[in-house]
Short mmCIF file of C-alpha atoms in Angstrom, two decimals:
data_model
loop_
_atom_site.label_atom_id
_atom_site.label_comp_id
_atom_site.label_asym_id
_atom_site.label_seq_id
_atom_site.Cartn_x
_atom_site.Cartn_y
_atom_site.Cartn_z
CA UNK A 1 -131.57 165.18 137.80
CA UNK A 2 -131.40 169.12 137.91
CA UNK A 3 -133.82 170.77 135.43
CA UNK A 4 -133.72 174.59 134.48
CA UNK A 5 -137.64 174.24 135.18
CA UNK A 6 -138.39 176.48 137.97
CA UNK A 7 -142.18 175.68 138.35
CA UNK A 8 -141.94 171.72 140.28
CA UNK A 9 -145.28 171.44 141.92
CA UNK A 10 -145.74 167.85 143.82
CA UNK A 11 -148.72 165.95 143.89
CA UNK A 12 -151.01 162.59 143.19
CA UNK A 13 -152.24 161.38 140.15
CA UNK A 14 -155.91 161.00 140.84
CA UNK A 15 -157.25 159.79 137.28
CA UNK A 16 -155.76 158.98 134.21
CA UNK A 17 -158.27 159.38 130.84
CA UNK A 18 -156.62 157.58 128.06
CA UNK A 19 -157.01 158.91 124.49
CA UNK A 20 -156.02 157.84 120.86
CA UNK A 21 -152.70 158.65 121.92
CA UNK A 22 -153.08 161.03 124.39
CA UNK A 23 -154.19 160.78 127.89
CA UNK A 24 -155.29 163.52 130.43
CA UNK A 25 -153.76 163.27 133.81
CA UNK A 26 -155.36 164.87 136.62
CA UNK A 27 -152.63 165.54 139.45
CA UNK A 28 -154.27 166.56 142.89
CA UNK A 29 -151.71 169.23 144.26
CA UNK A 30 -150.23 169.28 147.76
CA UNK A 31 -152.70 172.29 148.47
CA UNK A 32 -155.65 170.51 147.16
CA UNK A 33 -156.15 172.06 143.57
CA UNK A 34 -156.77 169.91 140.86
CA UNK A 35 -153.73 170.49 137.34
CA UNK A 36 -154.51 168.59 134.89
CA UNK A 37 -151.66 167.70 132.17
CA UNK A 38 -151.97 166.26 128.58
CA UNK A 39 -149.80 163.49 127.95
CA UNK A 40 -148.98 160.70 125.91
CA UNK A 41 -149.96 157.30 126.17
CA UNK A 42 -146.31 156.15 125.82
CA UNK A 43 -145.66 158.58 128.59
CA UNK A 44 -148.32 157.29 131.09
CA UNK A 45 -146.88 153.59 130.74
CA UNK A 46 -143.36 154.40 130.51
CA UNK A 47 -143.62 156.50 133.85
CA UNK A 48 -145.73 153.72 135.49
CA UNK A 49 -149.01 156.31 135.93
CA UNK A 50 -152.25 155.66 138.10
CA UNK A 51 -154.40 157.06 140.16
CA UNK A 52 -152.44 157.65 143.95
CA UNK A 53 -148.71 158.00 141.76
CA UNK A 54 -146.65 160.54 143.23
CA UNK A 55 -145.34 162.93 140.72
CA UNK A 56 -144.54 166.79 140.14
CA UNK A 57 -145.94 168.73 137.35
CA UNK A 58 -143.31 170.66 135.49
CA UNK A 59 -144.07 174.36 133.58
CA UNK A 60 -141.96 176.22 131.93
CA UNK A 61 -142.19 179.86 133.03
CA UNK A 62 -143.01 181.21 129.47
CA UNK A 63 -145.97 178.83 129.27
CA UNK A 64 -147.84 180.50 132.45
CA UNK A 65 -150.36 183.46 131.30
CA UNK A 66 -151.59 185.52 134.14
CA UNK A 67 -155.10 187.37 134.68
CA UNK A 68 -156.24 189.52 137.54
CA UNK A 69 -159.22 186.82 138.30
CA UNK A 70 -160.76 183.39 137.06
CA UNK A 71 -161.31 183.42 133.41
CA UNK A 72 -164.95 182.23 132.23
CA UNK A 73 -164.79 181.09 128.62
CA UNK A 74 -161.51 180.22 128.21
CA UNK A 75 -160.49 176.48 126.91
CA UNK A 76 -157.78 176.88 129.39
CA UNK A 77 -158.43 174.43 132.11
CA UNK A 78 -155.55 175.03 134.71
CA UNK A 79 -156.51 177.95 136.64
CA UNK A 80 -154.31 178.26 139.72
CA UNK A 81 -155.54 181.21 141.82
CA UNK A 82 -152.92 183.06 143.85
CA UNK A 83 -150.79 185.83 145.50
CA UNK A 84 -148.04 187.55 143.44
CA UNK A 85 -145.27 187.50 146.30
CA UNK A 86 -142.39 189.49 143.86
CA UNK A 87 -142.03 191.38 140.17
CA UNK A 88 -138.21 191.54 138.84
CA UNK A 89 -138.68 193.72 135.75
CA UNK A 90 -136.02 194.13 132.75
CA UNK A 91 -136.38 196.47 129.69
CA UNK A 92 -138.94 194.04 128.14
CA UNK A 93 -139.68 191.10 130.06
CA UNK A 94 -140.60 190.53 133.55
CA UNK A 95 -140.82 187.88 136.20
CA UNK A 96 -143.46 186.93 138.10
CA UNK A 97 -143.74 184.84 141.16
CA UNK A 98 -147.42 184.02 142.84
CA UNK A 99 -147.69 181.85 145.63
CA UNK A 100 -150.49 179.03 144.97
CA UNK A 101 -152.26 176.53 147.13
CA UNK A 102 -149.44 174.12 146.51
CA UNK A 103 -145.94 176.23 145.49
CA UNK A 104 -144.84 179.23 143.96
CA UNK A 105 -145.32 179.54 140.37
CA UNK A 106 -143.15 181.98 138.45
CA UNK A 107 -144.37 183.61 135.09
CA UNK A 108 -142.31 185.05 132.36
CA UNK A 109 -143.84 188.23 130.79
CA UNK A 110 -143.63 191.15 129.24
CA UNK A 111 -142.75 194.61 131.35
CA UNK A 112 -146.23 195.51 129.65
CA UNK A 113 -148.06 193.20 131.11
CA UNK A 114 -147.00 193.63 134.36
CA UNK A 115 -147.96 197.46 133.61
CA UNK A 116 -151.20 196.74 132.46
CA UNK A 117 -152.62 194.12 135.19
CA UNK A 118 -151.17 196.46 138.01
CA UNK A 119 -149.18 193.18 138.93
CA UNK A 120 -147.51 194.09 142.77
CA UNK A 121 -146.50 191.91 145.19
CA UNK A 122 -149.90 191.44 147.98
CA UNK A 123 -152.01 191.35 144.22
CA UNK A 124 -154.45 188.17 143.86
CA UNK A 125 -153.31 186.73 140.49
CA UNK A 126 -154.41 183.66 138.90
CA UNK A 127 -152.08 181.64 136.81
CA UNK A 128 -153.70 180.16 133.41
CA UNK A 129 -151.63 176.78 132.35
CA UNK A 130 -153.08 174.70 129.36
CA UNK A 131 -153.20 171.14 130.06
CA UNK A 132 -150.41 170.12 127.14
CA UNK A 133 -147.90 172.86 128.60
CA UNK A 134 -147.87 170.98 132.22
CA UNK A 135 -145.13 167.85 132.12
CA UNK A 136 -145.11 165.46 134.22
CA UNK A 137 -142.20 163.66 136.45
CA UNK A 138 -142.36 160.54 139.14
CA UNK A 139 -141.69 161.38 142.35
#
């Protein structure tokens, strides 16, 4: 299957925390960092989860804030430090790319944005992803 999703890290499911009907997933990426993704239950069964699963978290671009450096307060748990590596700009929007431990993530934002954070590519990034934005596909 082809998917319009650009961001496709791979990784292993290293623990699975079963809610209600929710369960968090934490997904050890090739490059060592920990993602975590919020999932159903029905998910976690019907995709055959546990700890040492191969899978690849899947983010949409518009679901991956960026800040100049690790966020302390924040109930965001996914932060993914990096290297922005190229900025395509439009009239409004811009794209990101930032190489991770792991992949390239891109990040859809506005022109702003990119303005404001003095985003360039050789800039340390990090990329903020909450837990119930990150999907999650076997390998």
């Amino acid at each position: 299957m082809t998917l319009s999703i650009r961001n496709q890290l791979p990784g292993t499911v290293t623990t699975v925390t079963p809610g209600e009907v929710m369960a968090t997933v934490a997904v050890r990426l090739t490059g060592g960092r920990t993602l975590t993704a919020a999932i159903t239950l029905e998910a976690v069964t019907e995709l055959g989860l546990a700890p040492g699963s191969a899978v690849r978290a899947l983010v949409k671009s518009t679901e991956v804030a960026l800040a100049t450096r690790p966020v302390e307060g924040l109930s965001i748990r996914n932060q993914l430090p990096g290297t922005v590596t190229d900025v395509t700009t439009g009239g409004a929007m811009a794209s990101v790319k930032l190489s991770v431990d792991g992949g390239v993530l891109t990040a859809a934002v506005t022109r702003e944005a990119v303005d404001d954070l003095a985003l360039r590519a050789g800039s340390p990034a990090v990329a903020l992803i909450k837990a119930t934005e990150v999907s999650l596909a076997t390998a």
